[in-house]
């Protein structure tokens, strides 16, 4: 069966790697805005009967989701066999409970919306915390891969004597697995969040690791405050400046620049295109794609 890959704007580099590794036909489309702000969609490839894969970074999802859904509608009208979504970063997973009265549980509503549109979903390290598995909220087949091995691979060639540090309890799942894969010790700090940009992180027992390079590993870097707080504590304990690895660099405006100005080395995977991308997810995604494509 023909396999066609459509790459949404902003994911061209990762899209090109997948294109090469997976020998996909390249999907051609025109997506633009009418002067009134509505979206124009035109598919220029013959998609009838094809397995279609859409690669879309879901960073800043609100502006991407409507064009994506209009494209899905167009592709279905044109007679595709199936449409799968590769969203290396899966948005809205952090609003996974009603933290305050009256709030929405957006993770559930977003999952429902996507599940109605796509035949399957492939993602990397979604923020699974109070939701333990994607199938608790996604009704379509959904596969969550982990960037643990690509991160460990990067560490093996870039950092001598690393100490993996998880900046908070939620990051323990990555810190422990990355440390095991990279064969090095690990520590986890504890964090309290007081607001979108206010976090406080506690000090671990790191003194025995002063000869090592601390490597903070987390799933998401957004405002960068978690990483900055953790880094400040590590430095106050006499450690070298840490390397900060985020699987998904969603970076609020100015966040990466602020971290770099504070002397931090910021490294991310290419789940979201950014100059900090050093960890390539294409081979991992290809392995996942094999489960959905024949
Ligand atoms: C928390 O739930 C996540 O795992 C990250 O620790 C968090 O999203 C990082 O956010 P920020 O960069 O804004 O501190």
PDB file of C-alpha atoms and ligand atoms in Angstrom, residues 94 127 168 170 191 193 218-226, ligand 1:
ATOM      1  CA  UNK A  94      -0.236  18.495  31.976  1.00  0.00           C
ATOM      2  CA  UNK A 127       3.502  13.851  30.277  1.00  0.00           C
ATOM      3  CA  UNK A 168      11.404  16.919  40.562  1.00  0.00           C
ATOM      4  CA  UNK A 170       7.741  13.593  38.221  1.00  0.00           C
ATOM      5  CA  UNK A 191       9.952  20.618  43.681  1.00  0.00           C
ATOM      6  CA  UNK A 193       5.279  24.923  42.292  1.00  0.00           C
ATOM      7  CA  UNK A 218      13.132  16.447  32.382  1.00  0.00           C
ATOM      8  CA  UNK A 219      10.353  15.792  29.894  1.00  0.00           C
ATOM      9  CA  UNK A 220       9.486  19.453  29.302  1.00  0.00           C
ATOM     10  CA  UNK A 221      11.281  22.775  29.536  1.00  0.00           C
ATOM     11  CA  UNK A 222       8.720  25.564  29.420  1.00  0.00           C
ATOM     12  CA  UNK A 223       9.569  28.687  31.424  1.00  0.00           C
ATOM     13  CA  UNK A 224      12.887  27.051  32.364  1.00  0.00           C
ATOM     14  CA  UNK A 225      12.293  27.893  36.037  1.00  0.00           C
ATOM     15  CA  UNK A 226      12.432  24.258  37.153  1.00  0.00           C
TER      16      UNK A 226
HETATM   17  C1  LIG B   1       6.261  19.273  35.138  1.00  0.00           C
HETATM   18  O1  LIG B   1       5.180  18.860  35.303  1.00  0.00           O
HETATM   19  C2  LIG B   1       7.149  18.958  33.975  1.00  0.00           C
HETATM   20  O2  LIG B   1       7.670  17.677  34.058  1.00  0.00           O
HETATM   21  C3  LIG B   1       8.280  19.975  33.905  1.00  0.00           C
HETATM   22  O3  LIG B   1       9.060  19.873  35.086  1.00  0.00           O
HETATM   23  C4  LIG B   1       7.729  21.363  33.796  1.00  0.00           C
HETATM   24  O4  LIG B   1       6.785  21.417  32.765  1.00  0.00           O
HETATM   25  C5  LIG B   1       8.831  22.365  33.532  1.00  0.00           C
HETATM   26  O5  LIG B   1       8.231  23.614  33.491  1.00  0.00           O
HETATM   27  P1  LIG B   1       9.055  24.957  33.609  1.00  0.00           P
HETATM   28  O6  LIG B   1      10.159  24.907  32.601  1.00  0.00           O
HETATM   29  O7  LIG B   1       8.042  26.023  33.323  1.00  0.00           O
HETATM   30  O8  LIG B   1       9.572  25.051  35.023  1.00  0.00           O
END
